[in-house]
Structures are given as structure tokens and as C-alpha cells.
PDB file of C-alpha atoms in Angstrom:
ATOM      1  CA  MET A   1      34.460 -17.673  14.945  1.00  0.00           C
ATOM      2  CA  PRO A   2      36.630 -18.632  11.932  1.00  0.00           C
ATOM      3  CA  ARG A   3      39.322 -16.193  10.964  1.00  0.00           C
ATOM      4  CA  LYS A   4      38.729 -14.382   7.699  1.00  0.00           C
ATOM      5  CA  THR A   5      41.316 -14.857   5.002  1.00  0.00           C
ATOM      6  CA  LEU A   6      42.635 -12.035   2.861  1.00  0.00           C
ATOM      7  CA  PHE A   7      40.854 -13.458  -0.182  1.00  0.00           C
ATOM      8  CA  GLY A   8      37.622 -13.690   1.774  1.00  0.00           C
ATOM      9  CA  GLN A   9      37.850 -10.070   2.873  1.00  0.00           C
ATOM     10  CA  ILE A  10      38.551  -8.917  -0.684  1.00  0.00           C
ATOM     11  CA  LYS A  11      35.594 -10.940  -1.953  1.00  0.00           C
ATOM     12  CA  VAL A  12      33.261  -9.421   0.634  1.00  0.00           C
ATOM     13  CA  ASN A  13      34.489  -5.882   0.041  1.00  0.00           C
ATOM     14  CA  LEU A  14      34.069  -6.156  -3.719  1.00  0.00           C
ATOM     15  CA  SER A  15      30.676  -7.850  -3.649  1.00  0.00           C
ATOM     16  CA  ARG A  16      28.965  -6.016  -0.796  1.00  0.00           C
ATOM     17  CA  PRO A  17      28.335  -2.741  -2.700  1.00  0.00           C
ATOM     18  CA  TRP A  18      26.470  -4.658  -5.407  1.00  0.00           C
ATOM     19  CA  VAL A  19      24.540  -6.710  -2.868  1.00  0.00           C
ATOM     20  CA  LEU A  20      23.446  -3.530  -1.128  1.00  0.00           C
ATOM     21  CA  LEU A  21      22.584  -1.852  -4.416  1.00  0.00           C
ATOM     22  CA  PHE A  22      20.289  -4.591  -5.684  1.00  0.00           C
ATOM     23  CA  LYS A  23      18.889  -5.972  -2.422  1.00  0.00           C
ATOM     24  CA  GLU A  24      18.227  -2.795  -0.459  1.00  0.00           C
ATOM     25  CA  PRO A  25      15.340  -0.728  -1.909  1.00  0.00           C
ATOM     26  CA  ILE A  26      16.537   2.488  -0.292  1.00  0.00           C
ATOM     27  CA  VAL A  27      20.000   2.143  -1.807  1.00  0.00           C
ATOM     28  CA  PHE A  28      18.658   1.185  -5.224  1.00  0.00           C
ATOM     29  CA  LEU A  29      16.071   3.954  -5.553  1.00  0.00           C
ATOM     30  CA  THR A  30      18.242   6.735  -4.156  1.00  0.00           C
ATOM     31  CA  SER A  31      21.177   5.628  -6.314  1.00  0.00           C
ATOM     32  CA  ILE A  32      19.009   5.553  -9.442  1.00  0.00           C
ATOM     33  CA  TYR A  33      17.667   9.006  -8.604  1.00  0.00           C
ATOM     34  CA  MET A  34      21.120  10.496  -8.061  1.00  0.00           C
ATOM     35  CA  ALA A  35      22.466   8.735 -11.151  1.00  0.00           C
ATOM     36  CA  ILE A  36      19.747  10.274 -13.331  1.00  0.00           C
ATOM     37  CA  LEU A  37      20.488  13.717 -11.909  1.00  0.00           C
ATOM     38  CA  TYR A  38      24.225  13.242 -12.355  1.00  0.00           C
ATOM     39  CA  GLY A  39      23.693  12.133 -15.937  1.00  0.00           C
ATOM     40  CA  THR A  40      21.433  15.134 -16.541  1.00  0.00           C
ATOM     41  CA  LEU A  41      24.121  17.471 -15.246  1.00  0.00           C
ATOM     42  CA  TYR A  42      26.620  16.008 -17.694  1.00  0.00           C
ATOM     43  CA  LEU A  43      23.977  16.117 -20.406  1.00  0.00           C
ATOM     44  CA  CYS A  44      23.822  19.871 -19.808  1.00  0.00           C
ATOM     45  CA  PHE A  45      27.524  20.141 -20.580  1.00  0.00           C
ATOM     46  CA  ALA A  46      26.778  18.814 -24.058  1.00  0.00           C
ATOM     47  CA  ALA A  47      23.359  20.436 -24.470  1.00  0.00           C
ATOM     48  CA  PHE A  48      24.220  24.028 -23.570  1.00  0.00           C
ATOM     49  CA  PRO A  49      26.601  24.492 -26.525  1.00  0.00           C
ATOM     50  CA  ILE A  50      23.859  23.159 -28.812  1.00  0.00           C
ATOM     51  CA  VAL A  51      21.262  25.517 -27.367  1.00  0.00           C
ATOM     52  CA  PHE A  52      23.363  28.658 -27.036  1.00  0.00           C
ATOM     53  CA  GLN A  53      26.069  28.296 -29.699  1.00  0.00           C
ATOM     54  CA  SER A  54      24.108  26.871 -32.626  1.00  0.00           C
ATOM     55  CA  PRO A  55      23.721  29.298 -35.547  1.00  0.00           C
ATOM     56  CA  TYR A  56      20.714  31.583 -35.402  1.00  0.00           C
ATOM     57  CA  PRO A  57      17.747  30.879 -35.524  1.00  0.00           C
ATOM     58  CA  GLN A  58      18.348  27.341 -34.153  1.00  0.00           C
ATOM     59  CA  GLY A  59      20.355  28.900 -31.319  1.00  0.00           C
ATOM     60  CA  TRP A  60      21.716  32.248 -30.251  1.00  0.00           C
ATOM     61  CA  GLY A  61      24.927  31.830 -32.211  1.00  0.00           C
ATOM     62  CA  TRP A  62      27.208  32.664 -29.297  1.00  0.00           C
ATOM     63  CA  ARG A  63      30.954  32.227 -29.638  1.00  0.00           C
ATOM     64  CA  PRO A  64      32.502  29.436 -27.511  1.00  0.00           C
ATOM     65  CA  GLY A  65      33.936  31.914 -25.016  1.00  0.00           C
ATOM     66  CA  VAL A  66      30.615  33.660 -24.531  1.00  0.00           C
ATOM     67  CA  GLY A  67      28.769  30.343 -24.626  1.00  0.00           C
ATOM     68  CA  GLY A  68      30.657  29.228 -21.546  1.00  0.00           C
ATOM     69  CA  LEU A  69      28.901  31.960 -19.591  1.00  0.00           C
ATOM     70  CA  SER A  70      25.630  30.060 -19.987  1.00  0.00           C
ATOM     71  CA  PHE A  71      26.811  27.813 -17.144  1.00  0.00           C
ATOM     72  CA  VAL A  72      26.774  30.736 -14.713  1.00  0.00           C
ATOM     73  CA  GLY A  73      23.157  29.905 -13.902  1.00  0.00           C
ATOM     74  CA  ILE A  74      24.149  26.426 -12.720  1.00  0.00           C
ATOM     75  CA  ALA A  75      26.890  27.905 -10.542  1.00  0.00           C
ATOM     76  CA  ILE A  76      24.514  30.428  -8.974  1.00  0.00           C
ATOM     77  CA  GLY A  77      21.922  27.745  -8.270  1.00  0.00           C
ATOM     78  CA  MET A  78      24.453  25.505  -6.547  1.00  0.00           C
ATOM     79  CA  ILE A  79      25.815  28.353  -4.433  1.00  0.00           C
ATOM     80  CA  ALA A  80      22.282  29.254  -3.356  1.00  0.00           C
ATOM     81  CA  SER A  81      21.410  25.674  -2.416  1.00  0.00           C
ATOM     82  CA  ALA A  82      24.705  25.218  -0.552  1.00  0.00           C
ATOM     83  CA  THR A  83      23.866  28.302   1.486  1.00  0.00           C
ATOM     84  CA  GLY A  84      20.408  26.916   2.170  1.00  0.00           C
ATOM     85  CA  SER A  85      21.903  23.608   3.303  1.00  0.00           C
ATOM     86  CA  ILE A  86      24.103  25.410   5.819  1.00  0.00           C
ATOM     87  CA  LEU A  87      21.095  27.267   7.188  1.00  0.00           C
ATOM     88  CA  ASP A  88      19.175  23.987   7.411  1.00  0.00           C
ATOM     89  CA  ASN A  89      21.725  22.593   9.859  1.00  0.00           C
ATOM     90  CA  GLY A  90      19.933  24.442  12.645  1.00  0.00           C
ATOM     91  CA  ARG A  91      16.729  22.521  11.975  1.00  0.00           C
ATOM     92  CA  TYR A  92      18.619  19.236  11.960  1.00  0.00           C
ATOM     93  CA  ALA A  93      20.379  20.080  15.235  1.00  0.00           C
ATOM     94  CA  ARG A  94      17.045  20.819  16.909  1.00  0.00           C
ATOM     95  CA  THR A  95      15.639  17.524  15.644  1.00  0.00           C
ATOM     96  CA  ALA A  96      18.674  15.663  16.970  1.00  0.00           C
ATOM     97  CA  ALA A  97      18.278  17.341  20.363  1.00  0.00           C
ATOM     98  CA  LYS A  98      14.670  16.151  20.557  1.00  0.00           C
ATOM     99  CA  HIS A  99      15.828  12.560  19.939  1.00  0.00           C
ATOM    100  CA  GLY A 100      18.577  12.444  22.534  1.00  0.00           C
ATOM    101  CA  GLY A 101      21.353  13.711  20.293  1.00  0.00           C
ATOM    102  CA  VAL A 102      20.840  11.289  17.389  1.00  0.00           C
ATOM    103  CA  ALA A 103      18.223  12.284  14.824  1.00  0.00           C
ATOM    104  CA  PRO A 104      16.506   9.589  12.745  1.00  0.00           C
ATOM    105  CA  PRO A 105      17.858   9.264   9.193  1.00  0.00           C
ATOM    106  CA  GLU A 106      14.601  10.636   7.789  1.00  0.00           C
ATOM    107  CA  ALA A 107      15.438  14.002   9.370  1.00  0.00           C
ATOM    108  CA  ARG A 108      17.909  14.428   6.506  1.00  0.00           C
ATOM    109  CA  LEU A 109      15.191  14.378   3.853  1.00  0.00           C
ATOM    110  CA  PRO A 110      13.359  17.757   3.979  1.00  0.00           C
ATOM    111  CA  PRO A 111      15.972  19.429   1.723  1.00  0.00           C
ATOM    112  CA  ALA A 112      15.611  16.547  -0.739  1.00  0.00           C
ATOM    113  CA  ILE A 113      11.847  17.013  -0.741  1.00  0.00           C
ATOM    114  CA  ALA A 114      12.281  20.674  -1.653  1.00  0.00           C
ATOM    115  CA  GLY A 115      14.936  19.835  -4.221  1.00  0.00           C
ATOM    116  CA  SER A 116      12.825  17.130  -5.844  1.00  0.00           C
ATOM    117  CA  VAL A 117      10.182  19.766  -6.589  1.00  0.00           C
ATOM    118  CA  LEU A 118      12.704  22.274  -7.933  1.00  0.00           C
ATOM    119  CA  LEU A 119      14.284  19.766 -10.319  1.00  0.00           C
ATOM    120  CA  PRO A 120      11.408  19.184 -12.773  1.00  0.00           C
ATOM    121  CA  VAL A 121      10.372  22.832 -12.471  1.00  0.00           C
ATOM    122  CA  GLY A 122      13.832  24.010 -13.489  1.00  0.00           C
ATOM    123  CA  LEU A 123      14.230  21.435 -16.246  1.00  0.00           C
ATOM    124  CA  PHE A 124      10.829  22.092 -17.828  1.00  0.00           C
ATOM    125  CA  TRP A 125      11.483  25.827 -17.495  1.00  0.00           C
ATOM    126  CA  PHE A 126      14.741  25.417 -19.393  1.00  0.00           C
ATOM    127  CA  SER A 127      13.201  23.041 -21.936  1.00  0.00           C
ATOM    128  CA  TRP A 128      10.442  25.312 -23.160  1.00  0.00           C
ATOM    129  CA  THR A 129      12.162  28.688 -22.938  1.00  0.00           C
ATOM    130  CA  ASN A 130      15.405  27.820 -24.743  1.00  0.00           C
ATOM    131  CA  GLY A 131      14.261  29.109 -28.124  1.00  0.00           C
ATOM    132  CA  THR A 132      15.405  32.330 -29.720  1.00  0.00           C
ATOM    133  CA  ASN A 133      11.916  33.802 -29.343  1.00  0.00           C
ATOM    134  CA  VAL A 134      12.584  34.118 -25.586  1.00  0.00           C
ATOM    135  CA  HIS A 135      15.335  36.177 -23.967  1.00  0.00           C
ATOM    136  CA  TRP A 136      18.430  34.080 -23.288  1.00  0.00           C
ATOM    137  CA  VAL A 137      18.417  34.829 -19.558  1.00  0.00           C
ATOM    138  CA  VAL A 138      15.111  32.996 -19.056  1.00  0.00           C
ATOM    139  CA  PRO A 139      16.420  29.446 -19.750  1.00  0.00           C
ATOM    140  CA  ILE A 140      19.530  30.241 -17.707  1.00  0.00           C
ATOM    141  CA  ILE A 141      17.271  31.058 -14.756  1.00  0.00           C
ATOM    142  CA  GLY A 142      15.648  27.666 -15.281  1.00  0.00           C
ATOM    143  CA  SER A 143      19.063  26.005 -15.203  1.00  0.00           C
ATOM    144  CA  SER A 144      19.822  27.707 -11.878  1.00  0.00           C
ATOM    145  CA  ILE A 145      16.601  26.293 -10.399  1.00  0.00           C
ATOM    146  CA  PHE A 146      17.606  22.839 -11.638  1.00  0.00           C
ATOM    147  CA  ALA A 147      21.094  23.186 -10.140  1.00  0.00           C
ATOM    148  CA  ALA A 148      19.701  24.294  -6.784  1.00  0.00           C
ATOM    149  CA  GLY A 149      17.411  21.281  -6.658  1.00  0.00           C
ATOM    150  CA  LEU A 150      20.195  18.940  -7.747  1.00  0.00           C
ATOM    151  CA  LEU A 151      22.537  19.915  -4.923  1.00  0.00           C
ATOM    152  CA  LEU A 152      19.768  19.817  -2.322  1.00  0.00           C
ATOM    153  CA  VAL A 153      18.807  16.299  -3.374  1.00  0.00           C
ATOM    154  CA  PHE A 154      22.403  15.109  -3.610  1.00  0.00           C
ATOM    155  CA  LEU A 155      23.523  16.317  -0.186  1.00  0.00           C
ATOM    156  CA  SER A 156      20.350  15.173   1.503  1.00  0.00           C
ATOM    157  CA  LEU A 157      20.247  11.681   0.002  1.00  0.00           C
ATOM    158  CA  LEU A 158      23.944  11.036   0.577  1.00  0.00           C
ATOM    159  CA  ASN A 159      23.555  11.920   4.250  1.00  0.00           C
ATOM    160  CA  TYR A 160      20.408   9.803   4.400  1.00  0.00           C
ATOM    161  CA  LEU A 161      22.288   6.777   3.084  1.00  0.00           C
ATOM    162  CA  ILE A 162      25.119   7.306   5.561  1.00  0.00           C
ATOM    163  CA  ASP A 163      22.759   7.618   8.527  1.00  0.00           C
ATOM    164  CA  SER A 164      20.686   4.634   7.399  1.00  0.00           C
ATOM    165  CA  TYR A 165      23.569   2.210   6.894  1.00  0.00           C
ATOM    166  CA  VAL A 166      26.243   3.497   9.312  1.00  0.00           C
ATOM    167  CA  ILE A 167      28.718   0.572   9.290  1.00  0.00           C
ATOM    168  CA  TYR A 168      27.946  -0.181   5.636  1.00  0.00           C
ATOM    169  CA  ALA A 169      28.085   3.459   4.544  1.00  0.00           C
ATOM    170  CA  ALA A 170      31.308   3.032   2.556  1.00  0.00           C
ATOM    171  CA  SER A 171      29.855   0.167   0.512  1.00  0.00           C
ATOM    172  CA  VAL A 172      26.605   2.044  -0.061  1.00  0.00           C
ATOM    173  CA  LEU A 173      28.401   5.167  -1.257  1.00  0.00           C
ATOM    174  CA  ALA A 174      30.672   3.080  -3.479  1.00  0.00           C
ATOM    175  CA  ALA A 175      27.703   1.452  -5.210  1.00  0.00           C
ATOM    176  CA  SER A 176      25.989   4.803  -5.643  1.00  0.00           C
ATOM    177  CA  ALA A 177      29.157   6.418  -7.011  1.00  0.00           C
ATOM    178  CA  VAL A 178      29.706   3.679  -9.595  1.00  0.00           C
ATOM    179  CA  LEU A 179      26.119   3.868 -10.833  1.00  0.00           C
ATOM    180  CA  ARG A 180      26.025   7.642 -11.177  1.00  0.00           C
ATOM    181  CA  SER A 181      29.441   7.666 -12.842  1.00  0.00           C
ATOM    182  CA  LEU A 182      28.089   5.272 -15.466  1.00  0.00           C
ATOM    183  CA  PHE A 183      25.127   7.553 -16.086  1.00  0.00           C
ATOM    184  CA  GLY A 184      27.406  10.576 -16.217  1.00  0.00           C
ATOM    185  CA  CYS A 185      29.479   8.791 -18.852  1.00  0.00           C
ATOM    186  CA  ILE A 186      26.563   7.567 -20.969  1.00  0.00           C
ATOM    187  CA  PHE A 187      24.221  10.569 -21.057  1.00  0.00           C
ATOM    188  CA  PRO A 188      26.500  12.917 -23.035  1.00  0.00           C
ATOM    189  CA  LEU A 189      27.048  10.214 -25.666  1.00  0.00           C
ATOM    190  CA  PHE A 190      23.499  10.421 -27.010  1.00  0.00           C
ATOM    191  CA  THR A 191      22.854  14.110 -26.304  1.00  0.00           C
ATOM    192  CA  GLY A 192      23.823  15.340 -29.768  1.00  0.00           C
ATOM    193  CA  LYS A 193      21.655  12.843 -31.659  1.00  0.00           C
ATOM    194  CA  MET A 194      18.778  13.367 -29.244  1.00  0.00           C
ATOM    195  CA  TYR A 195      18.771  17.121 -29.813  1.00  0.00           C
ATOM    196  CA  GLU A 196      19.178  16.608 -33.547  1.00  0.00           C
ATOM    197  CA  HIS A 197      16.133  14.352 -33.870  1.00  0.00           C
ATOM    198  CA  LEU A 198      13.847  15.720 -31.146  1.00  0.00           C
ATOM    199  CA  GLY A 199      14.711  19.402 -31.187  1.00  0.00           C
ATOM    200  CA  VAL A 200      15.813  21.540 -28.274  1.00  0.00           C
ATOM    201  CA  HIS A 201      12.434  21.566 -26.522  1.00  0.00           C
ATOM    202  CA  TRP A 202      11.541  17.879 -26.416  1.00  0.00           C
ATOM    203  CA  ALA A 203      15.130  16.715 -26.041  1.00  0.00           C
ATOM    204  CA  SER A 204      15.504  18.893 -22.950  1.00  0.00           C
ATOM    205  CA  SER A 205      12.182  17.596 -21.656  1.00  0.00           C
ATOM    206  CA  ILE A 206      13.308  13.969 -21.432  1.00  0.00           C
ATOM    207  CA  PRO A 207      15.460  14.464 -18.295  1.00  0.00           C
ATOM    208  CA  ALA A 208      12.671  16.660 -16.931  1.00  0.00           C
ATOM    209  CA  PHE A 209      10.214  13.770 -17.217  1.00  0.00           C
ATOM    210  CA  LEU A 210      12.748  11.458 -15.559  1.00  0.00           C
ATOM    211  CA  ALA A 211      13.141  13.911 -12.676  1.00  0.00           C
ATOM    212  CA  LEU A 212       9.363  14.133 -12.410  1.00  0.00           C
ATOM    213  CA  ALA A 213       9.091  10.338 -12.231  1.00  0.00           C
ATOM    214  CA  CYS A 214      11.652  10.239  -9.402  1.00  0.00           C
ATOM    215  CA  MET A 215      10.121  13.133  -7.471  1.00  0.00           C
ATOM    216  CA  PRO A 216       8.041  10.906  -5.115  1.00  0.00           C
ATOM    217  CA  PHE A 217      11.117   9.070  -3.770  1.00  0.00           C
ATOM    218  CA  PRO A 218      12.065  11.572  -1.014  1.00  0.00           C
ATOM    219  CA  PHE A 219       8.414  11.890   0.027  1.00  0.00           C
ATOM    220  CA  LEU A 220       8.129   8.101   0.140  1.00  0.00           C
ATOM    221  CA  PHE A 221      11.227   7.669   2.288  1.00  0.00           C
ATOM    222  CA  TYR A 222      10.269  10.513   4.600  1.00  0.00           C
ATOM    223  CA  ARG A 223       6.890   8.906   5.265  1.00  0.00           C
ATOM    224  CA  TYR A 224       7.743   5.202   5.213  1.00  0.00           C
ATOM    225  CA  GLY A 225      11.536   5.166   5.446  1.00  0.00           C
ATOM    226  CA  GLU A 226      11.714   3.815   8.987  1.00  0.00           C
ATOM    227  CA  LYS A 227       9.416   0.883   8.200  1.00  0.00           C
ATOM    228  CA  ILE A 228      11.352   0.105   5.032  1.00  0.00           C
ATOM    229  CA  ARG A 229      14.697   0.235   6.830  1.00  0.00           C
ATOM    230  CA  LEU A 230      13.589  -2.151   9.568  1.00  0.00           C
ATOM    231  CA  LYS A 231      12.439  -4.693   6.972  1.00  0.00           C
ATOM    232  CA  CYS A 232      15.733  -4.626   5.053  1.00  0.00           C
ATOM    233  CA  LYS A 233      18.547  -6.866   6.250  1.00  0.00           C
ATOM    234  CA  TYR A 234      21.525  -4.525   6.171  1.00  0.00           C
ATOM    235  CA  SER A 235      19.808  -1.333   7.270  1.00  0.00           C
ATOM    236  CA  ALA A 236      18.115  -3.153  10.169  1.00  0.00           C
ATOM    237  CA  GLU A 237      21.460  -4.642  11.200  1.00  0.00           C
ATOM    238  CA  ALA A 238      23.136  -1.237  11.007  1.00  0.00           C
ATOM    239  CA  SER A 239      20.373   0.299  13.110  1.00  0.00           C
ATOM    240  CA  HIS A 240      20.723  -2.443  15.724  1.00  0.00           C
ATOM    241  CA  ILE A 241      24.491  -1.983  15.954  1.00  0.00           C
ATOM    242  CA  LEU A 242      24.089   1.783  16.263  1.00  0.00           C
ATOM    243  CA  GLU A 243      21.652   1.295  19.140  1.00  0.00           C
ATOM    244  CA  LYS A 244      24.164  -0.963  20.912  1.00  0.00           C
ATOM    245  CA  ILE A 245      26.934   1.602  20.467  1.00  0.00           C
ATOM    246  CA  LEU A 246      24.748   4.372  21.858  1.00  0.00           C
ATOM    247  CA  ALA A 247      23.687   2.165  24.769  1.00  0.00           C
ATOM    248  CA  GLN A 248      27.339   1.508  25.629  1.00  0.00           C
ATOM    249  CA  GLN A 249      28.185   5.190  25.455  1.00  0.00           C
ATOM    250  CA  GLN A 250      25.341   6.224  27.745  1.00  0.00           C
ATOM    251  CA  PRO A 251      26.709   4.697  31.003  1.00  0.00           C
ATOM    252  CA  ALA A 252      30.159   6.081  30.243  1.00  0.00           C
ATOM    253  CA  GLN A 253      28.739   9.572  29.816  1.00  0.00           C
ATOM    254  CA  GLU A 254      26.781   9.228  33.046  1.00  0.00           C
ATOM    255  CA  ASP A 255      29.907   8.092  34.923  1.00  0.00           C
ATOM    256  CA  GLU A 256      31.833  11.061  33.555  1.00  0.00           C
ATOM    257  CA  GLY A 257      29.057  13.384  34.681  1.00  0.00           C
ATOM    258  CA  ILE A 258      29.053  11.894  38.192  1.00  0.00           C
ATOM    259  CA  THR A 259      32.838  12.158  38.411  1.00  0.00           C
ATOM    260  CA  GLU A 260      32.755  15.791  37.334  1.00  0.00           C
ATOM    261  CA  CYS A 261      30.077  16.548  39.923  1.00  0.00           C
ATOM    262  CA  GLU A 262      32.076  14.840  42.671  1.00  0.00           C
ATOM    263  CA  GLU A 263      35.241  16.657  41.681  1.00  0.00           C
ATOM    264  CA  GLY A 264      33.357  19.929  41.522  1.00  0.00           C
ATOM    265  CA  GLY A 265      31.834  19.299  44.953  1.00  0.00           C
ATOM    266  CA  GLY A 266      35.202  18.386  46.430  1.00  0.00           C
ATOM    267  CA  GLU A 267      36.867  21.495  45.068  1.00  0.00           C
ATOM    268  CA  LYS A 268      34.043  23.643  46.390  1.00  0.00           C
ATOM    269  CA  GLY A 269      34.338  22.029  49.817  1.00  0.00           C
ATOM    270  CA  ASN A 270      38.079  22.635  49.896  1.00  0.00           C
ATOM    271  CA  GLN A 271      37.560  26.219  48.843  1.00  0.00           C
ATOM    272  CA  ASP A 272      34.960  26.745  51.585  1.00  0.00           C
ATOM    273  CA  THR A 273      37.345  25.271  54.130  1.00  0.00           C
ATOM    274  CA  LYS A 274      40.112  27.607  53.051  1.00  0.00           C
ATOM    275  CA  THR A 275      37.925  30.702  53.113  1.00  0.00           C
ATOM    276  CA  ALA A 276      36.013  29.905  56.309  1.00  0.00           C
ATOM    277  CA  PRO A 277      36.885  32.275  59.217  1.00  0.00           C
ATOM    278  CA  THR A 278      38.808  30.736  62.086  1.00  0.00           C
ATOM    279  CA  THR A 279      37.746  31.273  65.694  1.00  0.00           C
ATOM    280  CA  GLU A 280      40.513  31.925  68.201  1.00  0.00           C
ATOM    281  CA  VAL A 281      40.232  29.845  71.370  1.00  0.00           C
ATOM    282  CA  LYS A 282      41.205  31.724  74.478  1.00  0.00           C
TER     283      LYS A 282
END
């Protein structure tokens, strides 16, 4: 096998994330989904001041200091979803136990399925209740639902990518991070003009429609993810290598178990010998 040069390694490391992004459907669709959500989150940073700090009656006319409190809903939603993710670890552990200690990657997706439903609900809720004819707490509740769904989808899909690509996980996460960073940079740039021309209701609805369009992705991967992974070059290769690693670990674990049993039996025998009563020969 020819030795890799430094230039060759750099070339592979710089090109592989893009190869994975555009040639692996799972990487592409999940990265697009997370990028849209990431961009929507940054869009909120520009949209909330428009909605809550614009002069009445276009907005509530809050001062900048008070307007910052409108983000409390997002914080509460993320805290709630983080708590739910911790509680969900028990379900994942049980699934892993049923599969010999290694759960299939699709076992990561139930939180994303729940989050994908919460996302459009929260965004549409915020979109059509952010007028001054509705109490200000109502759209903030909608933003908390959006934030809860966002974190559920993010954590679940990131873990799904890691479990699906194992040895290529770093490249997959790099590609996903670059794409969502671009969306996070671009979305706030057009937020002001979008709200100016479309109004607060329809402008807020655009990311809601995008989230609605992406909602089937977690369901799709949960149902057909294994078949898709086995047909993709890099995910199939990663799965094969993982199986080889697990197969190599299995005999070692069995040998350790046998050794422990033998040592335990030997110690018990020695202990029985020491404690056994001696018979005096006359």
C-alpha cells in the first residue's frame, strides 16, 4: 500500500467533507434541515426587535432592555428540551441493550421526530399571534415551542450522523457546521427587508413553511434509514468497519469473562481449603 504524502492527506481531509455532503443523501438532507433551523434561530435575533420594539401599533414599542426579555421564551424552550433529552437516554439505553449493546443509528431519531412536529407548530404560532391585538406572552410561548423543537432535532440528528458514519463523523460534522454557519450568516441579512415588505405575519411564516417542508426527513430516515445507509458508499463502509471492530472486541470480552471466572473459582477453592476442618489422625 503506497504511503500517503502530507499533501495527499491535506487534500483528502479538505475535500472529504464536501464529498460526503453532496454524495451522501443522509448528510445532505440532515445538514440542509439543521442549516435552515440554525438560520431561523439567527433570523429570530433580528426579527424579535422588529416585532417587540417597533413603535405601536406596528409593535409593542418596548425599550431595548425590555425587548431583550422576549428571548426568555427561547431559553425556556431549550431548557425544557434539554431536560427531555436527558430523560430520553433511558429509552436509548434499553434499545442498545436489546441490540447487544450497540443500538442502530435510527434509535437516535425519535426526539427528532417529536421536534420536527414542534418546529412548524411553534413558528406558525409565533407568526400569527405577534400582532398587538394579541397579548405579548402568546407569541413568546410560540417561540418556546420552536426552541424546544429546534434543540430536539439538533441533538438527535447530530448523534444520528455520528452513529451512521463513525470513522467519517468528523468530516460529516465539519460539512454540516459549515453549511449551517452560512445559513446563520445569511438569514439575518434579509430579515429587515423581508419584514418590511411582507409584514410581521407572512415574514415570520416563511421559516415556518421551510420547517414544514423539512418535517418528513426524520420520519423518512427512521423508516428507511438503514436501507439508505447500506446503499451509500461511505455509510456502508463505516457500518462494515464498525461490525469488524465489534467482532474483534467480542472474543476479547469472552476471554476476560473466562479469566475472571477461573480466578474467582480458584480463589473460592483456596478459601474452602483454608476454612475446611482438619481431621486429627491418631
